[in-house]
Structure formats: C-alpha cells, structure tokens
Coordinates of N, CA and C in Angstrom, one line a residue:
R1 N -55.3 -9.1 22.0 CA -55.3 -9.4 20.6 C -53.9 -9.8 20.2
Q2 N -53.8 -10.9 19.4 CA -52.5 -11.3 19.0 C -52.3 -11.0 17.5
L3 N -51.1 -10.4 17.2 CA -50.8 -10.0 15.9 C -50.3 -11.2 15.1
P4 N -50.5 -11.4 13.8 CA -50.0 -12.5 13.1 C -48.5 -12.4 13.0
T5 N -47.8 -13.5 12.9 CA -46.4 -13.5 12.8 C -46.0 -13.5 11.3
L6 N -45.2 -12.5 10.9 CA -44.8 -12.4 9.5 C -43.3 -12.2 9.4
A7 N -42.8 -12.6 8.3 CA -41.3 -12.4 8.1 C -41.1 -10.9 8.0
I8 N -39.9 -10.5 8.4 CA -39.5 -9.1 8.4 C -39.6 -8.4 7.0
A9 N -39.4 -9.2 6.0 CA -39.4 -8.7 4.6 C -40.9 -8.3 4.3
E10 N -41.9 -9.0 4.9 CA -43.3 -8.7 4.6 C -43.7 -7.5 5.5
Q11 N -43.1 -7.3 6.6 CA -43.5 -6.2 7.5 C -42.9 -4.9 7.1
L12 N -41.7 -4.9 6.6 CA -41.0 -3.7 6.3 C -40.4 -3.7 4.9
P13 N -41.2 -3.3 3.9 CA -40.7 -3.3 2.6 C -39.6 -2.2 2.5
G14 N -38.5 -2.4 1.9 CA -37.4 -1.4 1.8 C -37.4 -0.7 0.4
P15 N -36.7 0.3 0.4 CA -36.6 1.0 -0.9 C -35.8 0.2 -2.0
A16 N -36.0 0.5 -3.2 CA -35.3 -0.1 -4.3 C -33.8 0.3 -4.2
Y17 N -33.0 -0.6 -4.7 CA -31.5 -0.3 -4.7 C -30.9 -1.1 -5.9
A18 N -29.7 -0.7 -6.2 CA -28.9 -1.5 -7.2 C -27.5 -1.6 -6.6
V19 N -26.9 -2.7 -6.8 CA -25.5 -3.0 -6.4 C -24.7 -3.3 -7.6
A20 N -23.6 -2.6 -7.8 CA -22.7 -2.8 -8.9 C -21.4 -3.5 -8.5
D21 N -21.0 -4.5 -9.3 CA -19.7 -5.2 -9.1 C -18.9 -5.0 -10.4
A22 N -17.5 -5.1 -10.3 CA -16.7 -5.0 -11.4 C -15.5 -6.1 -11.3
L23 N -15.0 -6.4 -12.5 CA -13.9 -7.3 -12.6 C -12.9 -6.9 -13.6
A24 N -11.6 -7.0 -13.3 CA -10.5 -6.8 -14.2 C -9.6 -8.0 -14.1
S25 N -9.2 -8.5 -15.3 CA -8.3 -9.7 -15.3 C -7.2 -9.5 -16.4
Y26 N -6.1 -10.0 -16.1 CA -4.9 -9.9 -17.0 C -4.2 -11.3 -17.0
R27 N -3.9 -11.8 -18.2 CA -3.2 -13.0 -18.4 C -1.9 -12.8 -19.1
I28 N -0.8 -13.4 -18.7 CA 0.5 -13.4 -19.4 C 1.1 -14.8 -19.2
D29 N 1.3 -15.4 -20.3 CA 1.8 -16.8 -20.3 C 0.8 -17.7 -19.5
R30 N 1.2 -18.3 -18.5 CA 0.3 -19.2 -17.7 C -0.1 -18.5 -16.4
W31 N 0.2 -17.2 -16.2 CA -0.2 -16.5 -15.0 C -1.5 -15.7 -15.3
R32 N -2.3 -15.6 -14.2 CA -3.5 -14.8 -14.3 C -3.6 -14.0 -13.0
V33 N -3.9 -12.7 -13.2 CA -4.1 -11.8 -12.1 C -5.5 -11.2 -12.3
Q34 N -6.3 -11.3 -11.2 CA -7.7 -10.8 -11.3 C -8.0 -10.0 -10.1
L35 N -8.7 -8.8 -10.3 CA -9.2 -7.9 -9.3 C -10.7 -7.8 -9.4
N36 N -11.4 -8.2 -8.3 CA -12.8 -8.1 -8.2 C -13.2 -7.0 -7.2
A37 N -14.1 -6.2 -7.6 CA -14.7 -5.2 -6.7 C -16.2 -5.4 -6.5
Y38 N -16.6 -5.4 -5.3 CA -18.0 -5.7 -5.0 C -18.6 -4.5 -4.3
N39 N -19.9 -4.2 -4.6 CA -20.6 -3.1 -4.1 C -19.9 -1.8 -4.3
L40 N -19.6 -1.5 -5.5 CA -18.8 -0.3 -5.9 C -19.2 1.0 -5.2
F41 N -20.5 1.2 -5.1 CA -20.9 2.5 -4.5 C -21.2 2.4 -3.0
D42 N -20.8 1.3 -2.4 CA -21.0 1.1 -1.0 C -22.4 1.3 -0.5
E43 N -23.3 0.7 -1.2 CA -24.8 0.8 -0.8 C -25.1 0.0 0.5
N44 N -25.9 0.5 1.3 CA -26.4 -0.2 2.4 C -27.7 -0.9 2.0
Y45 N -27.8 -2.2 2.1 CA -29.0 -2.9 1.6 C -29.2 -4.2 2.5
V46 N -30.4 -4.7 2.4 CA -30.8 -5.9 3.1 C -30.5 -7.0 2.1
D47 N -29.6 -7.9 2.4 CA -29.3 -9.1 1.5 C -30.4 -10.1 1.6
S48 N -30.9 -10.4 2.7 CA -32.0 -11.4 2.9 C -32.7 -11.2 4.2
G49 N -33.9 -11.7 4.3 CA -34.7 -11.8 5.5 C -35.1 -13.2 5.8
S50 N -35.4 -13.5 7.0 CA -35.8 -14.8 7.4 C -37.2 -15.1 7.0
P51 N -37.5 -16.2 6.2 CA -38.9 -16.5 5.9 C -39.6 -17.2 7.0
T52 N -38.9 -17.5 8.1 CA -39.6 -18.3 9.2 C -40.2 -17.4 10.2
G53 N -40.2 -16.1 10.1 CA -40.8 -15.2 11.0 C -40.0 -14.9 12.2
T54 N -38.7 -15.2 12.2 CA -37.8 -14.9 13.4 C -37.3 -13.5 13.4
R55 N -37.7 -12.7 12.5 CA -37.2 -11.3 12.4 C -35.7 -11.1 12.2
T56 N -35.1 -12.0 11.5 CA -33.7 -12.0 11.2 C -33.5 -11.2 9.9
V57 N -32.6 -10.3 9.9 CA -32.2 -9.5 8.7 C -30.7 -9.6 8.5
L58 N -30.3 -10.0 7.3 CA -28.9 -10.0 7.0 C -28.6 -8.9 6.0
L59 N -27.7 -8.0 6.4 CA -27.3 -6.9 5.6 C -26.2 -7.3 4.6
G60 N -26.2 -6.6 3.5 CA -25.3 -6.9 2.4 C -23.9 -6.4 2.8
E61 N -22.9 -7.0 2.1 CA -21.5 -6.7 2.3 C -21.2 -5.2 1.9
P62 N -20.3 -4.5 2.6 CA -19.9 -3.2 2.2 C -19.0 -3.3 1.0
F63 N -18.5 -2.2 0.5 CA -17.5 -2.2 -0.6 C -16.3 -3.1 -0.2
T64 N -16.0 -4.0 -1.1 CA -15.0 -5.0 -0.9 C -14.2 -5.2 -2.2
M65 N -12.9 -5.4 -2.0 CA -12.0 -5.8 -3.2 C -11.3 -7.1 -2.9
K66 N -11.1 -7.9 -4.0 CA -10.4 -9.2 -3.8 C -9.4 -9.3 -5.0
L67 N -8.2 -9.6 -4.6 CA -7.1 -9.8 -5.6 C -6.7 -11.2 -5.6
S68 N -6.7 -11.9 -6.8 CA -6.3 -13.3 -6.8 C -5.3 -13.4 -8.0
V69 N -4.3 -14.4 -7.7 CA -3.3 -14.7 -8.7 C -3.3 -16.2 -8.9
G70 N -3.3 -16.6 -10.2 CA -3.3 -18.0 -10.5 C -2.3 -18.4 -11.5
F71 N -1.9 -19.7 -11.4 CA -0.9 -20.2 -12.4 C -1.5 -21.5 -12.9
A72 N -1.5 -21.7 -14.2 CA -2.0 -22.9 -14.9 C -0.8 -23.9 -15.1
L73 N -0.9 -25.1 -14.6 CA 0.1 -26.1 -14.8 C 0.1 -26.7 -16.2

C-alpha cells in the first residue's frame, strides 16, 4: 500500500506560537543609530515547510540583535 505524499506542514501540525520583535532608534543631526531585536523570547518555531512534499522544514531564527548606524548626506 502506498501512502499519499503530503507536505510536512500537512502531516505534522505544530503548536501555536508568537514571535516578538523590537526596535529602538535615535537621531541626532544627520546621524541615526538603530537597534533591532528579533525573536525576543527565543522561541523555537517552524518558519516554513516545503509545499512540494520534499519534507523540508526551515526553522526560525533564534534571538538576534542588529545594530546599524547611518548618516544622511
């Protein structure tokens, strides 16, 4: 007996989750400093699954911070 091929998201429904991000930005004259924080509570989650039935699962990024500095001409 052959089982039908299904995408992993259809085979294994996961629990509900929420991912929180934050941003803080400061400007002085023509300078800008910005701090972004992603996945504040370091949740483990499935970002996406393959719709082609290849059983590929992409996990979401862990807690990450990004600092950027900009200057307007």
